[in-house]
mmCIF file of C-alpha atoms and ligand atoms in Angstrom:
data_model
loop_
_atom_site.group_PDB
_atom_site.id
_atom_site.type_symbol
_atom_site.label_atom_id
_atom_site.label_comp_id
_atom_site.label_asym_id
_atom_site.label_seq_id
_atom_site.Cartn_x
_atom_site.Cartn_y
_atom_site.Cartn_z
ATOM 1 C CA UNK A 1 -2.493 5.582 32.346
ATOM 2 C CA UNK A 2 -5.488 7.284 30.817
ATOM 3 C CA UNK A 3 -8.901 5.908 31.611
ATOM 4 C CA UNK A 4 -9.844 5.640 27.944
ATOM 5 C CA UNK A 5 -11.937 2.558 28.573
ATOM 6 C CA UNK A 6 -14.265 4.406 30.918
ATOM 7 C CA UNK A 7 -14.744 7.482 28.770
ATOM 8 C CA UNK A 8 -16.064 7.162 25.237
ATOM 9 C CA UNK A 9 -13.154 8.316 23.106
ATOM 10 C CA UNK A 10 -13.918 10.228 19.932
ATOM 11 C CA UNK A 11 -12.131 9.163 16.798
ATOM 12 C CA UNK A 12 -11.976 10.952 13.451
ATOM 13 C CA UNK A 13 -11.598 8.383 10.670
ATOM 14 C CA UNK A 14 -10.325 10.046 7.504
ATOM 15 C CA UNK A 15 -11.118 7.848 4.518
ATOM 16 C CA UNK A 16 -13.618 5.923 6.643
ATOM 17 C CA UNK A 17 -15.863 5.191 3.651
ATOM 18 C CA UNK A 18 -13.194 3.154 1.855
ATOM 19 C CA UNK A 19 -12.413 -0.555 1.982
ATOM 20 C CA UNK A 20 -10.273 -0.882 5.120
ATOM 21 C CA UNK A 21 -11.672 2.324 6.668
ATOM 22 C CA UNK A 22 -15.282 1.131 6.627
ATOM 23 C CA UNK A 23 -14.364 -2.182 8.275
ATOM 24 C CA UNK A 24 -12.469 -0.298 10.979
ATOM 25 C CA UNK A 25 -15.366 2.121 11.559
ATOM 26 C CA UNK A 26 -17.672 -0.847 12.054
ATOM 27 C CA UNK A 27 -15.280 -2.373 14.590
ATOM 28 C CA UNK A 28 -14.847 0.964 16.440
ATOM 29 C CA UNK A 29 -18.625 1.321 16.766
ATOM 30 C CA UNK A 30 -18.891 -2.244 18.092
ATOM 31 C CA UNK A 31 -16.373 -1.316 20.774
ATOM 32 C CA UNK A 32 -18.227 1.823 21.770
ATOM 33 C CA UNK A 33 -16.016 4.515 20.315
ATOM 34 C CA UNK A 34 -17.691 7.674 19.010
ATOM 35 C CA UNK A 35 -16.805 7.978 15.361
ATOM 36 C CA UNK A 36 -16.781 10.821 12.848
ATOM 37 C CA UNK A 37 -15.955 9.846 9.265
ATOM 38 C CA UNK A 38 -14.332 12.358 6.917
ATOM 39 C CA UNK A 39 -14.317 11.205 3.302
ATOM 40 C CA UNK A 40 -14.324 12.951 -0.071
ATOM 41 C CA UNK A 41 -15.987 9.876 -1.626
ATOM 42 C CA UNK A 42 -13.432 9.716 -4.438
ATOM 43 C CA UNK A 43 -13.200 5.963 -3.909
ATOM 44 C CA UNK A 44 -15.363 5.377 -0.878
ATOM 45 C CA UNK A 45 -18.995 4.387 -0.529
ATOM 46 C CA UNK A 46 -20.958 5.789 2.389
ATOM 47 C CA UNK A 47 -22.520 2.860 4.177
ATOM 48 C CA UNK A 48 -24.282 4.691 6.929
ATOM 49 C CA UNK A 49 -23.696 3.076 10.266
ATOM 50 C CA UNK A 50 -25.869 4.046 13.172
ATOM 51 C CA UNK A 51 -24.220 6.475 15.563
ATOM 52 C CA UNK A 52 -21.538 7.512 13.078
ATOM 53 C CA UNK A 53 -21.327 11.082 11.845
ATOM 54 C CA UNK A 54 -20.360 11.400 8.163
ATOM 55 C CA UNK A 55 -18.717 14.539 6.807
ATOM 56 C CA UNK A 56 -18.105 14.928 3.081
ATOM 57 C CA UNK A 57 -14.747 16.689 2.949
ATOM 58 C CA UNK A 58 -11.079 16.450 2.132
ATOM 59 C CA UNK A 59 -8.019 15.924 4.322
ATOM 60 C CA UNK A 60 -6.341 18.744 2.348
ATOM 61 C CA UNK A 61 -8.786 21.292 3.779
ATOM 62 C CA UNK A 62 -6.746 22.416 6.791
ATOM 63 C CA UNK A 63 -9.393 24.786 8.201
ATOM 64 C CA UNK A 64 -12.208 22.272 7.649
ATOM 65 C CA UNK A 65 -10.320 19.436 9.354
ATOM 66 C CA UNK A 66 -9.209 21.649 12.248
ATOM 67 C CA UNK A 67 -12.817 22.775 12.649
ATOM 68 C CA UNK A 68 -14.028 19.154 12.944
ATOM 69 C CA UNK A 69 -11.252 18.189 15.360
ATOM 70 C CA UNK A 70 -12.167 21.085 17.634
ATOM 71 C CA UNK A 71 -15.965 21.100 17.380
ATOM 72 C CA UNK A 72 -16.240 17.299 17.762
ATOM 73 C CA UNK A 73 -13.604 17.279 20.521
ATOM 74 C CA UNK A 74 -11.732 14.481 18.757
ATOM 75 C CA UNK A 75 -9.234 12.459 20.831
ATOM 76 C CA UNK A 76 -7.357 10.705 18.005
ATOM 77 C CA UNK A 77 -7.314 10.362 14.229
ATOM 78 C CA UNK A 78 -7.006 7.335 11.949
ATOM 79 C CA UNK A 79 -5.955 8.243 8.424
ATOM 80 C CA UNK A 80 -6.992 5.893 5.615
ATOM 81 C CA UNK A 81 -7.531 8.672 3.073
ATOM 82 C CA UNK A 82 -5.128 7.969 0.211
ATOM 83 C CA UNK A 83 -4.912 6.866 -3.391
ATOM 84 C CA UNK A 84 -3.705 3.289 -3.563
ATOM 85 C CA UNK A 85 -3.151 2.029 -7.115
ATOM 86 C CA UNK A 86 0.513 1.255 -7.643
ATOM 87 C CA UNK A 87 0.225 1.301 -11.458
ATOM 88 C CA UNK A 88 -1.611 4.632 -11.534
ATOM 89 C CA UNK A 89 0.997 6.112 -9.188
ATOM 90 C CA UNK A 90 3.635 5.321 -11.823
ATOM 91 C CA UNK A 91 1.701 6.910 -14.705
ATOM 92 C CA UNK A 92 0.274 9.849 -12.707
ATOM 93 C CA UNK A 93 2.671 10.521 -9.799
ATOM 94 C CA UNK A 94 1.623 14.144 -9.349
ATOM 95 C CA UNK A 95 -1.864 13.039 -8.329
ATOM 96 C CA UNK A 96 -0.351 10.669 -5.744
ATOM 97 C CA UNK A 97 2.081 13.185 -4.253
ATOM 98 C CA UNK A 98 -0.734 15.736 -4.132
ATOM 99 C CA UNK A 99 -3.272 13.477 -2.430
ATOM 100 C CA UNK A 100 -1.131 11.351 -0.184
ATOM 101 C CA UNK A 101 1.620 13.815 0.746
ATOM 102 C CA UNK A 102 0.511 17.443 0.193
ATOM 103 C CA UNK A 103 -3.029 16.937 1.488
ATOM 104 C CA UNK A 104 -1.712 14.539 4.114
ATOM 105 C CA UNK A 105 0.479 17.344 5.428
ATOM 106 C CA UNK A 106 -2.579 19.614 5.810
ATOM 107 C CA UNK A 107 -4.210 16.871 7.889
ATOM 108 C CA UNK A 108 -1.113 16.505 10.077
ATOM 109 C CA UNK A 109 -0.920 20.282 10.541
ATOM 110 C CA UNK A 110 -4.540 20.332 11.695
ATOM 111 C CA UNK A 111 -3.879 17.382 14.038
ATOM 112 C CA UNK A 112 -0.983 19.120 15.775
ATOM 113 C CA UNK A 113 -2.469 22.633 15.738
ATOM 114 C CA UNK A 114 -5.735 21.470 17.287
ATOM 115 C CA UNK A 115 -3.831 19.735 20.078
ATOM 116 C CA UNK A 116 -5.135 16.236 19.174
ATOM 117 C CA UNK A 117 -1.607 14.987 18.443
ATOM 118 C CA UNK A 118 -2.477 11.291 18.051
ATOM 119 C CA UNK A 119 -2.738 9.495 14.729
ATOM 120 C CA UNK A 120 -2.803 5.964 13.361
ATOM 121 C CA UNK A 121 -1.683 5.788 9.741
ATOM 122 C CA UNK A 122 -2.308 3.207 6.983
ATOM 123 C CA UNK A 123 1.138 2.537 5.699
ATOM 124 C CA UNK A 124 2.208 -0.289 3.462
ATOM 125 C CA UNK A 125 4.736 -3.020 2.831
ATOM 126 C CA UNK A 126 5.291 -1.048 -0.414
ATOM 127 C CA UNK A 127 7.583 1.196 1.671
ATOM 128 C CA UNK A 128 10.085 -1.706 1.769
ATOM 129 C CA UNK A 129 10.332 -2.023 -2.015
ATOM 130 C CA UNK A 130 12.245 -5.189 -2.850
ATOM 131 C CA UNK A 131 13.301 -6.517 0.532
ATOM 132 C CA UNK A 132 16.715 -7.960 1.257
ATOM 133 C CA UNK A 133 15.326 -10.370 3.831
ATOM 134 C CA UNK A 134 12.017 -12.253 3.960
ATOM 135 C CA UNK A 135 9.980 -12.481 6.191
ATOM 136 C CA UNK A 136 10.164 -8.698 6.372
ATOM 137 C CA UNK A 137 10.669 -7.137 9.793
ATOM 138 C CA UNK A 138 10.153 -3.458 10.664
ATOM 139 C CA UNK A 139 13.947 -3.058 10.649
ATOM 140 C CA UNK A 140 14.148 -3.809 6.900
ATOM 141 C CA UNK A 141 15.413 -0.870 4.831
ATOM 142 C CA UNK A 142 12.582 1.229 3.368
ATOM 143 C CA UNK A 143 13.386 1.714 -0.302
ATOM 144 C CA UNK A 144 10.145 2.012 -2.276
ATOM 145 C CA UNK A 145 10.120 1.063 -5.953
ATOM 146 C CA UNK A 146 7.079 3.109 -7.023
ATOM 147 C CA UNK A 147 5.560 6.537 -6.253
ATOM 148 C CA UNK A 148 2.772 4.965 -4.187
ATOM 149 C CA UNK A 149 5.351 3.455 -1.815
ATOM 150 C CA UNK A 150 7.239 6.762 -1.699
ATOM 151 C CA UNK A 151 4.092 8.684 -0.709
ATOM 152 C CA UNK A 152 3.531 6.268 2.186
ATOM 153 C CA UNK A 153 7.142 6.545 3.292
ATOM 154 C CA UNK A 154 7.042 10.360 3.063
ATOM 155 C CA UNK A 155 3.966 10.477 5.279
ATOM 156 C CA UNK A 156 5.779 8.244 7.785
ATOM 157 C CA UNK A 157 8.745 10.623 7.680
ATOM 158 C CA UNK A 158 6.513 13.672 8.222
ATOM 159 C CA UNK A 159 4.998 12.034 11.295
ATOM 160 C CA UNK A 160 8.472 11.256 12.666
ATOM 161 C CA UNK A 161 9.575 14.866 12.215
ATOM 162 C CA UNK A 162 6.303 16.206 13.688
ATOM 163 C CA UNK A 163 6.848 13.946 16.694
ATOM 164 C CA UNK A 164 10.312 15.460 17.253
ATOM 165 C CA UNK A 165 9.175 19.045 16.785
ATOM 166 C CA UNK A 166 5.550 19.128 17.957
ATOM 167 C CA UNK A 167 5.069 16.002 20.061
ATOM 168 C CA UNK A 168 2.786 14.189 17.583
ATOM 169 C CA UNK A 169 2.339 10.546 18.607
ATOM 170 C CA UNK A 170 1.736 8.141 15.764
ATOM 171 C CA UNK A 171 1.475 4.488 14.880
ATOM 172 C CA UNK A 172 2.281 3.419 11.325
ATOM 173 C CA UNK A 173 0.605 0.173 10.344
ATOM 174 C CA UNK A 174 2.330 -1.377 7.356
ATOM 175 C CA UNK A 175 -0.202 -3.646 5.706
ATOM 176 C CA UNK A 176 0.700 -6.547 3.506
ATOM 177 C CA UNK A 177 -2.064 -7.650 1.054
ATOM 178 C CA UNK A 178 -5.419 -6.591 2.497
ATOM 179 C CA UNK A 179 -8.174 -8.977 1.429
ATOM 180 C CA UNK A 180 -11.515 -10.511 2.400
ATOM 181 C CA UNK A 181 -14.750 -8.899 3.534
ATOM 182 C CA UNK A 182 -16.856 -8.482 6.618
ATOM 183 C CA UNK A 183 -18.381 -11.783 7.760
ATOM 184 C CA UNK A 184 -21.973 -10.506 7.515
ATOM 185 C CA UNK A 185 -21.506 -9.586 3.849
ATOM 186 C CA UNK A 186 -22.552 -5.932 4.218
ATOM 187 C CA UNK A 187 -19.208 -4.338 3.306
ATOM 188 C CA UNK A 188 -16.361 -5.521 1.088
ATOM 189 C CA UNK A 189 -13.694 -4.602 -1.412
ATOM 190 C CA UNK A 190 -14.895 -2.403 -4.254
ATOM 191 C CA UNK A 191 -12.312 -0.677 -6.409
ATOM 192 C CA UNK A 192 -12.886 0.820 -9.822
ATOM 193 C CA UNK A 193 -10.933 -0.194 -11.810
ATOM 194 C CA UNK A 194 -10.123 -3.384 -9.908
ATOM 195 C CA UNK A 195 -6.468 -4.404 -9.948
ATOM 196 C CA UNK A 196 -6.253 -6.685 -6.917
ATOM 197 C CA UNK A 197 -5.890 -10.358 -7.487
ATOM 198 C CA UNK A 198 -8.671 -11.842 -5.297
ATOM 199 C CA UNK A 199 -11.501 -9.576 -6.557
ATOM 200 C CA UNK A 200 -10.282 -10.157 -10.118
ATOM 201 C CA UNK A 201 -10.330 -13.938 -9.600
ATOM 202 C CA UNK A 202 -13.862 -13.732 -8.197
ATOM 203 C CA UNK A 203 -15.046 -11.498 -11.029
ATOM 204 C CA UNK A 204 -13.775 -14.242 -13.354
ATOM 205 C CA UNK A 205 -15.744 -16.948 -11.578
ATOM 206 C CA UNK A 206 -18.836 -14.722 -11.875
ATOM 207 C CA UNK A 207 -18.323 -14.376 -15.640
ATOM 208 C CA UNK A 208 -17.625 -10.623 -15.330
ATOM 209 C CA UNK A 209 -14.208 -11.205 -16.907
ATOM 210 C CA UNK A 210 -13.333 -13.790 -19.549
ATOM 211 C CA UNK A 211 -9.846 -14.772 -18.494
ATOM 212 C CA UNK A 212 -7.519 -14.587 -15.512
ATOM 213 C CA UNK A 213 -3.900 -13.673 -16.301
ATOM 214 C CA UNK A 214 -1.154 -14.983 -14.035
ATOM 215 C CA UNK A 215 1.517 -12.298 -14.072
ATOM 216 C CA UNK A 216 4.760 -14.249 -14.159
ATOM 217 C CA UNK A 217 5.560 -17.949 -13.765
ATOM 218 C CA UNK A 218 9.358 -17.694 -13.655
ATOM 219 C CA UNK A 219 9.817 -16.217 -10.181
ATOM 220 C CA UNK A 220 12.117 -17.827 -7.664
ATOM 221 C CA UNK A 221 9.245 -19.454 -5.720
ATOM 222 C CA UNK A 222 7.890 -22.988 -5.208
ATOM 223 C CA UNK A 223 5.735 -22.909 -8.367
ATOM 224 C CA UNK A 224 7.194 -19.897 -10.203
ATOM 225 C CA UNK A 225 4.336 -17.465 -9.420
ATOM 226 C CA UNK A 226 4.582 -14.570 -6.909
ATOM 227 C CA UNK A 227 4.110 -15.139 -3.208
ATOM 228 C CA UNK A 228 2.068 -12.631 -1.169
ATOM 229 C CA UNK A 229 0.869 -12.475 2.427
ATOM 230 C CA UNK A 230 -2.928 -11.922 2.412
ATOM 231 C CA UNK A 231 -4.364 -10.434 5.577
ATOM 232 C CA UNK A 232 -8.091 -10.269 6.313
ATOM 233 C CA UNK A 233 -9.577 -6.789 6.558
ATOM 234 C CA UNK A 234 -11.263 -7.642 9.891
ATOM 235 C CA UNK A 235 -7.837 -8.488 11.349
ATOM 236 C CA UNK A 236 -6.564 -5.148 10.031
ATOM 237 C CA UNK A 237 -9.505 -3.353 11.650
ATOM 238 C CA UNK A 238 -8.686 -5.012 14.976
ATOM 239 C CA UNK A 239 -5.051 -3.874 14.689
ATOM 240 C CA UNK A 240 -6.191 -0.251 14.285
ATOM 241 C CA UNK A 241 -8.162 -0.405 17.480
ATOM 242 C CA UNK A 242 -5.213 -1.919 19.321
ATOM 243 C CA UNK A 243 -2.994 0.827 17.883
ATOM 244 C CA UNK A 244 -5.382 3.549 19.085
ATOM 245 C CA UNK A 245 -5.523 1.991 22.544
ATOM 246 C CA UNK A 246 -1.730 1.760 22.578
ATOM 247 C CA UNK A 247 -1.497 5.482 21.802
ATOM 248 C CA UNK A 248 -3.923 6.370 24.594
ATOM 249 C CA UNK A 249 -2.075 4.156 27.091
ATOM 250 C CA UNK A 250 1.570 4.705 26.193
ATOM 251 C CA UNK A 251 1.714 7.922 24.185
ATOM 252 C CA UNK A 252 4.700 6.652 22.196
ATOM 253 C CA UNK A 253 5.165 6.418 18.448
ATOM 254 C CA UNK A 254 5.889 3.131 16.689
ATOM 255 C CA UNK A 255 5.403 1.077 13.523
ATOM 256 C CA UNK A 256 4.116 -2.452 12.961
ATOM 257 C CA UNK A 257 3.921 -4.908 10.086
ATOM 258 C CA UNK A 258 0.499 -6.461 9.612
ATOM 259 C CA UNK A 259 0.517 -9.768 7.795
ATOM 260 C CA UNK A 260 0.041 -13.438 8.650
ATOM 261 C CA UNK A 261 3.660 -14.464 8.222
ATOM 262 C CA UNK A 262 2.563 -17.048 5.628
ATOM 263 C CA UNK A 263 2.739 -16.589 1.906
ATOM 264 C CA UNK A 264 0.659 -18.121 -0.857
ATOM 265 C CA UNK A 265 1.406 -18.200 -4.585
ATOM 266 C CA UNK A 266 -0.900 -16.910 -7.315
ATOM 267 C CA UNK A 267 -1.323 -20.487 -8.629
ATOM 268 C CA UNK A 268 -2.272 -21.710 -5.136
ATOM 269 C CA UNK A 269 -4.815 -18.876 -4.928
ATOM 270 C CA UNK A 270 -6.389 -20.040 -8.201
ATOM 271 C CA UNK A 271 -6.779 -23.587 -6.793
ATOM 272 C CA UNK A 272 -8.326 -22.237 -3.578
ATOM 273 C CA UNK A 273 -10.788 -20.004 -5.467
ATOM 274 C CA UNK A 274 -11.869 -22.907 -7.723
ATOM 275 C CA UNK A 275 -12.292 -25.231 -4.749
ATOM 276 C CA UNK A 276 -14.294 -22.726 -2.656
ATOM 277 C CA UNK A 277 -16.530 -21.335 -5.390
ATOM 278 C CA UNK A 278 -16.901 -24.665 -7.196
ATOM 279 C CA UNK A 279 -16.324 -22.819 -10.476
ATOM 280 C CA UNK A 280 -13.632 -23.310 -13.072
ATOM 281 C CA UNK A 281 -11.367 -20.450 -14.101
ATOM 282 C CA UNK A 282 -10.047 -19.763 -17.555
ATOM 283 C CA UNK A 283 -6.378 -19.135 -16.755
ATOM 284 C CA UNK A 284 -3.703 -17.741 -19.018
ATOM 285 C CA UNK A 285 -0.035 -17.698 -18.045
ATOM 286 C CA UNK A 286 1.484 -14.321 -18.866
ATOM 287 C CA UNK A 287 4.746 -12.443 -18.391
ATOM 288 C CA UNK A 288 5.719 -10.566 -15.253
ATOM 289 C CA UNK A 289 3.963 -7.354 -14.231
ATOM 290 C CA UNK A 290 6.635 -4.635 -13.887
ATOM 291 C CA UNK A 291 7.678 -3.887 -10.321
ATOM 292 C CA UNK A 292 6.389 -7.095 -8.694
ATOM 293 C CA UNK A 293 8.835 -8.558 -6.137
ATOM 294 C CA UNK A 294 9.011 -12.421 -5.959
ATOM 295 C CA UNK A 295 8.018 -12.752 -2.322
ATOM 296 C CA UNK A 296 6.422 -10.356 0.207
ATOM 297 C CA UNK A 297 5.756 -11.965 3.563
ATOM 298 C CA UNK A 298 5.562 -10.213 6.935
ATOM 299 C CA UNK A 299 7.430 -10.918 10.093
ATOM 300 C CA UNK A 300 4.524 -10.002 12.394
ATOM 301 C CA UNK A 301 6.229 -10.805 15.696
ATOM 302 C CA UNK A 302 6.380 -7.157 16.801
ATOM 303 C CA UNK A 303 2.618 -6.587 16.378
ATOM 304 C CA UNK A 304 2.006 -9.862 18.234
ATOM 305 C CA UNK A 305 4.240 -9.053 21.179
ATOM 306 C CA UNK A 306 3.661 -5.293 21.545
ATOM 307 C CA UNK A 307 0.023 -4.881 20.459
ATOM 308 C CA UNK A 308 -1.096 -8.371 21.493
ATOM 309 C CA UNK A 309 -2.503 -8.681 17.954
ATOM 310 C CA UNK A 310 -2.767 -11.871 15.995
ATOM 311 C CA UNK A 311 -4.547 -12.655 12.744
ATOM 312 C CA UNK A 312 -7.586 -14.812 13.461
ATOM 313 C CA UNK A 313 -9.682 -14.316 10.292
ATOM 314 C CA UNK A 314 -6.888 -14.672 7.772
ATOM 315 C CA UNK A 315 -6.872 -18.312 6.673
ATOM 316 C CA UNK A 316 -6.925 -18.244 2.894
ATOM 317 C CA UNK A 317 -10.229 -20.138 2.953
ATOM 318 C CA UNK A 318 -11.895 -17.527 5.176
ATOM 319 C CA UNK A 319 -10.509 -14.693 3.069
ATOM 320 C CA UNK A 320 -11.901 -16.207 -0.130
ATOM 321 C CA UNK A 321 -15.193 -17.325 1.444
ATOM 322 C CA UNK A 322 -15.973 -13.860 2.849
ATOM 323 C CA UNK A 323 -14.864 -12.110 -0.353
ATOM 324 C CA UNK A 324 -16.972 -14.566 -2.386
ATOM 325 C CA UNK A 325 -20.010 -13.875 -0.228
ATOM 326 C CA UNK A 326 -19.576 -10.139 -0.855
ATOM 327 C CA UNK A 327 -18.885 -10.389 -4.594
ATOM 328 C CA UNK A 328 -21.499 -12.997 -5.400
ATOM 329 C CA UNK A 329 -24.144 -11.556 -3.082
ATOM 330 C CA UNK A 330 -24.851 -15.129 -1.919
HETATM 331 N N1 UDP B 1 -1.748 -10.812 -10.032
HETATM 332 C C1 UDP B 1 -1.965 -11.667 -11.103
HETATM 333 N N2 UDP B 1 -3.005 -11.379 -11.941
HETATM 334 C C2 UDP B 1 -3.825 -10.301 -11.779
HETATM 335 C C3 UDP B 1 -3.603 -9.442 -10.673
HETATM 336 C C4 UDP B 1 -2.529 -9.727 -9.819
HETATM 337 O O1 UDP B 1 -1.238 -12.646 -11.297
HETATM 338 O O2 UDP B 1 -4.738 -10.106 -12.592
HETATM 339 C C5 UDP B 1 -0.637 -11.107 -9.094
HETATM 340 C C6 UDP B 1 0.383 -9.981 -8.966
HETATM 341 O O3 UDP B 1 1.383 -10.093 -9.932
HETATM 342 C C7 UDP B 1 0.910 -10.198 -7.544
HETATM 343 C C8 UDP B 1 -0.272 -10.796 -6.796
HETATM 344 O O4 UDP B 1 -1.185 -11.257 -7.807
HETATM 345 O O5 UDP B 1 1.943 -11.160 -7.556
HETATM 346 C C9 UDP B 1 -0.973 -9.777 -5.913
HETATM 347 O O6 UDP B 1 -1.258 -8.629 -6.699
HETATM 348 P P1 UDP B 1 -2.192 -7.459 -6.174
HETATM 349 O O7 UDP B 1 -2.286 -6.451 -7.288
HETATM 350 O O8 UDP B 1 -3.466 -8.019 -5.651
HETATM 351 O O9 UDP B 1 -1.417 -6.871 -4.936
HETATM 352 P P2 UDP B 1 0.076 -6.245 -4.778
HETATM 353 O O10 UDP B 1 0.911 -7.350 -4.195
HETATM 354 O O11 UDP B 1 0.536 -5.785 -6.110
HETATM 355 O O12 UDP B 1 -0.135 -5.131 -3.817
#
């Protein structure tokens, strides 16, 4: 076993200025890792954390990434750098395959050529498409239903092949619906344009939007609206650190679903947001959004048993309270 706890390991966080990346960087710093962030700031916001080195650059720049890995003597990489709008991936797939796959390959090449050979990757439940069985386990067939999901699956496949050929060790973390914000209110979810349901609900309560549309009320669920498994970003950050430690200790590749195992409907979310913010929403019931499965809920037993991970910040009340604090600035 490596003595990673004694030595300060150096981690390169690609996409570390984004939503989940910035929460993970904060958690890594708390636990004494030395962190270098690589971000092209296409969607990220540099919140400068003390002790963190920020490099403005792109994962597609093979020579640049290899240079950082070597000069900073990086021990492992976490890759958050990706485009992540499902709808945009349908209308502009070339941008998604370019960013998430082509540039992702340059990053992987640099990781193996520099001898680092350890990576934790932000994958997604979108790789499962419309699952046959819910809760979804890691053994579920991966059949994406949009280009975004395909790009995530292709990156997973590249890592698998690089493991076989070059000895790359990787952990794929398949997130369900990331939500919430850091408890101290300094970082949170900020997408432009916003498409995610909780920020949209909160923007409605703040009067930044006039009406909230429920996309579909005829699904095969308890109240007809879609069920999703919302997982707090601080719990996701913790899983990344456990994944990194697992790689240092075991040097084996694996994949894990990250969700709570509990689903909540869109209509239940509306009730929770109204109760927590004390504000009334103007709700309109609309038709289905194309490509939305009825129910996406994780079977998280593998992450619990192998990584010793469990969601502790992910009650729906805590998710909404922390997101509300961030959005309202209260
Ligand atoms: N949703 C909704 N109204 C909105 C945005 C989303 O009813 O304005 C629903 C959407 O159909 C899905 C759930 O909220 O069932 C979560 O959507 P989101 O885009 O946040 O995440 P996804 O599950 O698509 O990754």
